[in-house]
Structure formats: C-alpha cells, structure tokens
Amino acid sequence: MTAVALTIAGSDSSGGAGIQADLKTFAAFAVFGTSAITAITAQNTRGVSAIANLDPAFVAAQIDAVADDFTIAAAKTGMLSRAEIIGAVADRVRIREIPNIVVDPVMVAASGDVLLEPDAIAMMRDVMLPLATVVTPNLREASILTGRDVFDRDTIREAARALVALGARAALVKGGSPAAVALAGDVQNQDATDILYDGHNFHEFRAARVAIGRVHGAGCTLSAAIAASLALGESLEGAIDAAKRYVTRALQNAPQIGHGSRPLNHSVAPSHAYPKEQ
C-alpha cells in the first residue's frame, strides 16, 4: 500500500524550497505527496520579493480535502506566516488526528530577517510545538523559540531539551558542528552536526559539510525527508538518519542553476540501508 504524506507550507516559485521541494522529496522516497498551500511567494534563488498569504479557512479546507480522500501517514509544516494560519493548521491536525507531524518552524530568512510577527511566534511555540512528533529549528529559530542564546554543543542540547519541555515530543536542532558554530571565519571544512533530543536521550547526526556556498531549500528538504521516512514506518532516529544522508547527497549533486543560492538536486536516491557511522 502506498504511503501518503502531506506538506503544509508555502509555494516557492523558484522550485527549490517550500511545497515544491517537499513534493520532490516525497517522490524521491516513493511516498505519495499531497499539499495544503499556506502562502504564495514570488521567489527566485536570490530571495523573496513578495508573499501573498492565503485565507486560513482556505488552508483548512485544503487539509480537509486531503484528509477526506487519503489516509495520511505523516505530515510536515513549513511556512505558517500568520497566527491565524497557525491556529487553523493546528486545529485541523488535532481534529483529523494526523500522525507523525514534523514541524519546520520557518521563522528566519537566509538574510537573517525574522519572517513571523510576535503573535505568530507565540502561536508557533504554544500551539504547534505540542503537536510535533519532532520540531526541526536551525540555531536562530531555536533561540527565538526558547528565548536563549544557542551557539555551541551545550546550548544546542539545552535548547533541544527546552523545546521538548514546551511540548514537542522530540527536537532536532540543526546546528552544524559545535566547532563550526564557535568559529567566526570559514567553516566549510567542518562537519555538519544536528542534535536530537527525544525526551530521554541525545543523538548526534553528522555529515561532511558540502562546500558549495549558499544553498536554497535544505531545511525544507530535510524536514520533508523525515516526514517521508516516518510515513514509511521508520523510527524517528532512522528517519532522521535517512533524511540527513539524502540531503547530503542532494547537496553534493546540487545543480549550478540560477543566479543566487543553489537549489538541491532532489532526484538523488535516498540511502535507506546505508550503514550508520560508528
């Protein structure tokens, strides 16, 4: 039986992030992808020039339309830019009892600009986190959600623990290696290390940092790959391991296209059975 996953996120006109990246990732994992679009962006590899948020009732209607027709095995959220949209999404997730929710708290642009208003940040923290099977913030997002500085291995672990205390069942903080975070200069030769806290134990996921400069859509792709693996029945740790390896391969094969950040190559094959590093 084909597994079905749902992405609830914004549309990226460049095709490298958002709904488009999520659906490509689901397809790579042989998962049937469905979507509920929260916003439409005018975006290319150089950045976002305009965002049109959709009506929260219409976002809810999209989720209902998918849930009425399919058995959803997992879902991920991306850009939920307004408090009203976050509330509508959380409401449908609860009522529809959608399992395996991966919350990618898209809060900070590559430029460093915060994308959410204060009330939306509060809704993300208070309403979405308690629904999350796993939340996948980067360092800046983890800092905003927890209200503490996050910059090295110890503070990453503290933030992950705090996110679980806020209601998430698990937290994967995407930090790069602690050594890389601590350096102000070039860190391209460092490993990229993400740290998971599952409510009981910490797990670290390492991969060689791919030195290709600025990239577009890596966070979306990682969270979508986790959701796809969860839809296929993988454990959380196994899903993150598969997702990390997929993103690394997609970065290693990233096309030189466009005039800004490089998008990933979503057509690479996942390595479900790749042996874990000791």
Coordinates of C-alpha atoms in Angstrom, one line a residue:
M1 CA 0.0 0.0 0.0
T2 CA 1.4 3.4 -1.0
A3 CA 2.2 5.7 1.9
V4 CA 0.7 9.2 1.8
A5 CA 2.4 12.3 3.2
L6 CA 1.1 15.9 3.5
T7 CA 3.1 19.1 3.3
I8 CA 1.5 22.2 4.7
A9 CA 3.7 25.1 3.5
G10 CA 4.2 28.0 1.2
S11 CA 4.7 27.8 -2.6
D12 CA 8.2 28.7 -3.8
S13 CA 8.1 29.9 -7.4
S14 CA 11.8 29.0 -7.9
G15 CA 11.0 25.3 -7.2
G16 CA 13.9 24.9 -4.7
A17 CA 12.1 25.2 -1.4
G18 CA 8.6 25.1 0.1
I19 CA 5.8 22.9 -1.3
Q20 CA 7.8 22.2 -4.5
A21 CA 10.9 20.9 -2.6
D22 CA 8.7 18.9 -0.3
L23 CA 6.8 17.1 -3.1
K24 CA 10.0 16.3 -4.9
T25 CA 11.4 14.9 -1.7
F26 CA 8.3 12.7 -1.1
A27 CA 8.6 11.4 -4.7
A28 CA 12.3 10.5 -4.1
F29 CA 11.3 8.4 -1.1
A30 CA 8.4 6.7 -3.1
V31 CA 5.8 8.4 -0.9
F32 CA 2.6 9.8 -2.5
G33 CA 2.8 13.6 -1.8
T34 CA -0.2 15.8 -1.1
S35 CA -0.2 19.5 -0.2
A36 CA -2.0 22.4 1.5
I37 CA -0.6 25.7 0.4
T38 CA -0.4 28.5 3.1
A39 CA 1.2 31.3 1.1
I40 CA 2.3 32.0 -2.5
T41 CA 5.8 33.6 -2.8
A42 CA 7.4 35.5 -5.7
Q43 CA 10.8 34.0 -5.1
N44 CA 14.0 33.1 -7.0
T45 CA 17.4 31.9 -5.9
R46 CA 18.2 35.5 -4.9
G47 CA 15.4 35.8 -2.4
V48 CA 11.7 36.6 -1.8
S49 CA 10.3 39.7 -3.4
A50 CA 6.6 39.2 -2.4
I51 CA 4.4 37.0 -0.3
A52 CA 0.7 36.5 -0.5
N53 CA -0.8 34.7 2.5
L54 CA -3.8 32.6 1.8
D55 CA -7.0 32.7 3.9
P56 CA -6.8 30.5 7.0
A57 CA -10.2 29.0 6.1
F58 CA -9.0 28.0 2.7
V59 CA -5.8 26.4 4.2
A60 CA -8.1 24.4 6.5
A61 CA -10.3 23.4 3.5
Q62 CA -7.2 22.1 1.7
I63 CA -6.2 19.9 4.7
D64 CA -9.8 18.6 5.0
A65 CA -9.9 17.8 1.2
V66 CA -6.8 15.7 1.5
A67 CA -7.9 14.0 4.8
D68 CA -11.3 13.2 3.3
D69 CA -9.7 11.3 0.5
F70 CA -6.5 9.7 1.9
T71 CA -5.1 8.1 5.0
I72 CA -2.3 10.5 5.9
A73 CA 0.7 8.6 7.3
A74 CA 2.7 11.7 8.1
A75 CA 2.8 15.5 7.6
K76 CA 5.2 18.3 7.7
T77 CA 4.7 22.0 8.2
G78 CA 6.8 24.8 6.7
M79 CA 5.9 28.5 6.2
L80 CA 3.0 29.3 8.5
S81 CA 3.5 33.0 8.4
R82 CA 0.4 34.3 10.4
A83 CA -1.0 33.4 13.8
E84 CA -4.4 32.8 12.2
I85 CA -2.9 30.3 9.7
I86 CA -1.0 28.5 12.5
G87 CA -4.2 28.3 14.5
A88 CA -6.2 26.8 11.5
V89 CA -3.5 24.3 10.8
A90 CA -3.2 23.2 14.4
D91 CA -7.0 22.8 14.6
R92 CA -7.2 20.6 11.6
V93 CA -4.2 18.5 12.7
R94 CA -5.9 17.8 16.0
I95 CA -9.4 17.2 14.6
R96 CA -8.1 15.0 11.8
E97 CA -5.8 13.2 14.1
I98 CA -2.9 13.4 11.6
P99 CA 0.1 11.4 12.9
N100 CA 3.8 11.9 12.6
I101 CA 3.9 15.7 12.5
V102 CA 7.3 17.2 11.5
V103 CA 7.3 21.0 12.4
D104 CA 9.8 23.0 10.5
P105 CA 9.4 26.4 12.2
V106 CA 10.2 28.6 9.2
M107 CA 10.9 31.8 11.1
V108 CA 14.1 33.3 9.7
A109 CA 15.1 34.0 6.1
A110 CA 18.6 33.3 4.8
S111 CA 19.2 37.0 5.1
G112 CA 18.6 36.7 8.9
D113 CA 15.3 38.6 8.7
V114 CA 12.6 37.3 11.1
L115 CA 9.6 36.2 9.0
L116 CA 7.0 35.9 11.8
E117 CA 5.2 38.5 13.8
P118 CA 5.5 38.2 17.6
D119 CA 1.9 36.8 17.9
A120 CA 2.7 34.2 15.3
I121 CA 5.9 33.2 17.1
A122 CA 3.9 32.8 20.3
M123 CA 1.3 30.6 18.4
M124 CA 4.1 28.5 16.9
R125 CA 5.6 27.9 20.4
D126 CA 2.3 27.4 22.3
V127 CA 0.1 25.7 19.7
M128 CA 2.2 23.9 17.1
L129 CA 5.0 22.6 19.3
P130 CA 2.7 20.4 21.4
L131 CA 1.6 18.7 18.1
A132 CA 5.1 18.0 16.9
T133 CA 6.5 14.5 16.7
V134 CA 9.7 16.4 16.1
V135 CA 10.5 20.1 15.6
T136 CA 13.5 21.0 13.4
P137 CA 14.7 24.5 14.0
N138 CA 18.0 26.0 13.0
L139 CA 20.1 27.8 15.6
R140 CA 18.4 31.1 15.2
E141 CA 14.9 29.6 15.3
A142 CA 15.8 27.5 18.4
S143 CA 17.0 30.7 20.0
I144 CA 13.7 32.6 19.2
L145 CA 11.5 29.7 20.4
T146 CA 13.4 29.2 23.6
G147 CA 14.4 32.7 24.4
R148 CA 18.1 31.8 25.0
D149 CA 21.3 32.1 23.0
V150 CA 22.1 28.9 21.0
F151 CA 25.6 28.7 19.7
D152 CA 27.5 25.6 20.7
R153 CA 27.0 21.9 21.6
D154 CA 26.0 22.7 25.2
T155 CA 23.5 25.4 24.3
I156 CA 22.1 23.3 21.4
R157 CA 21.4 20.5 23.9
E158 CA 19.8 22.9 26.3
A159 CA 17.6 24.3 23.5
A160 CA 16.6 20.8 22.4
R161 CA 15.6 19.9 26.0
A162 CA 13.7 23.2 26.3
L163 CA 11.8 22.6 23.1
V164 CA 10.7 19.2 24.4
A165 CA 9.7 20.9 27.7
L166 CA 7.5 23.2 25.6
G167 CA 5.5 20.2 24.3
A168 CA 7.3 18.8 21.3
R169 CA 7.9 15.0 21.6
A170 CA 11.4 15.5 20.2
A171 CA 13.6 18.3 18.9
L172 CA 16.3 18.2 16.2
V173 CA 18.4 21.4 16.4
K174 CA 20.2 21.9 13.1
G175 CA 23.5 23.4 14.3
G176 CA 26.3 22.4 12.1
S177 CA 29.3 21.1 14.1
P178 CA 29.8 22.8 17.5
A179 CA 33.4 23.7 16.4
A180 CA 32.0 25.3 13.3
V181 CA 29.5 27.3 15.2
A182 CA 32.2 28.6 17.6
L183 CA 34.3 29.9 14.7
A184 CA 33.7 33.3 13.2
G185 CA 35.6 32.5 10.0
D186 CA 35.3 30.0 7.2
V187 CA 33.7 26.8 8.5
Q188 CA 33.2 24.9 5.2
N189 CA 35.7 22.2 6.2
Q190 CA 33.8 21.3 9.4
D191 CA 31.2 18.5 9.7
A192 CA 27.6 19.5 9.8
T193 CA 26.1 18.1 13.0
D194 CA 22.5 18.1 14.1
I195 CA 21.5 17.2 17.6
L196 CA 18.3 15.3 18.5
Y197 CA 16.7 15.1 22.0
D198 CA 13.9 12.5 22.1
G199 CA 12.7 13.3 25.6
H200 CA 15.1 10.8 27.1
N201 CA 18.4 10.7 25.2
F202 CA 20.5 12.8 22.9
H203 CA 21.6 11.6 19.4
E204 CA 24.0 13.3 17.1
F205 CA 23.8 13.1 13.3
R206 CA 27.0 14.1 11.4
A207 CA 27.8 14.5 7.7
A208 CA 30.6 16.2 5.9
R209 CA 29.8 19.8 5.2
V210 CA 29.3 20.3 1.4
A211 CA 31.3 23.3 0.4
I212 CA 29.1 24.8 -2.3
G213 CA 28.3 28.2 -0.8
R214 CA 24.8 29.4 -0.1
V215 CA 22.1 26.9 -0.7
H216 CA 18.3 27.1 -1.0
G217 CA 15.8 24.7 0.5
A218 CA 18.0 22.4 2.6
G219 CA 15.8 22.8 5.7
C220 CA 12.6 22.2 3.8
T221 CA 14.1 19.1 2.2
L222 CA 15.4 17.7 5.5
S223 CA 12.0 18.0 7.2
A224 CA 10.2 16.6 4.2
A225 CA 12.6 13.6 4.1
I226 CA 12.0 12.9 7.8
A227 CA 8.2 13.0 7.2
A228 CA 8.5 10.7 4.2
S229 CA 10.5 8.1 6.2
L230 CA 8.1 8.3 9.1
A231 CA 5.2 7.7 6.6
L232 CA 7.0 4.6 5.5
G233 CA 7.1 3.3 9.1
E234 CA 10.7 4.2 10.0
S235 CA 11.6 5.1 13.6
L236 CA 12.4 8.7 14.3
E237 CA 16.1 8.1 14.7
G238 CA 16.1 6.1 11.5
A239 CA 14.1 8.7 9.6
I240 CA 16.5 11.5 10.6
D241 CA 19.5 9.3 9.6
A242 CA 17.9 8.7 6.2
A243 CA 17.0 12.3 5.8
K244 CA 20.5 13.6 6.7
R245 CA 22.1 11.2 4.1
Y246 CA 19.6 12.3 1.4
V247 CA 20.2 16.0 2.0
T248 CA 23.9 15.4 1.9
R249 CA 23.7 13.6 -1.5
A250 CA 21.3 16.3 -2.8
L251 CA 23.8 19.0 -1.8
Q252 CA 26.7 17.1 -3.3
N253 CA 24.8 16.9 -6.6
A254 CA 23.3 20.4 -6.5
P255 CA 22.9 21.9 -9.9
Q256 CA 24.6 25.2 -10.8
I257 CA 21.4 26.9 -11.9
G258 CA 20.0 30.4 -11.3
H259 CA 22.0 33.5 -10.2
G260 CA 21.8 33.1 -6.4
S261 CA 21.7 30.4 -3.8
R262 CA 22.0 26.8 -5.3
P263 CA 19.0 24.5 -5.0
L264 CA 19.4 20.9 -4.1
N265 CA 19.2 18.0 -6.5
H266 CA 16.0 16.3 -5.3
S267 CA 16.3 13.5 -7.8
V268 CA 19.1 11.7 -6.0
A269 CA 18.1 8.3 -4.5
P270 CA 17.7 8.0 -0.7
S271 CA 20.1 5.6 1.1
H272 CA 17.7 3.8 3.4
A273 CA 20.0 0.9 4.1
Y274 CA 23.2 2.9 4.3
P275 CA 25.3 1.7 7.3
K276 CA 25.4 4.2 10.1
E277 CA 28.7 5.7 11.1
Q278 CA 30.1 4.5 14.4

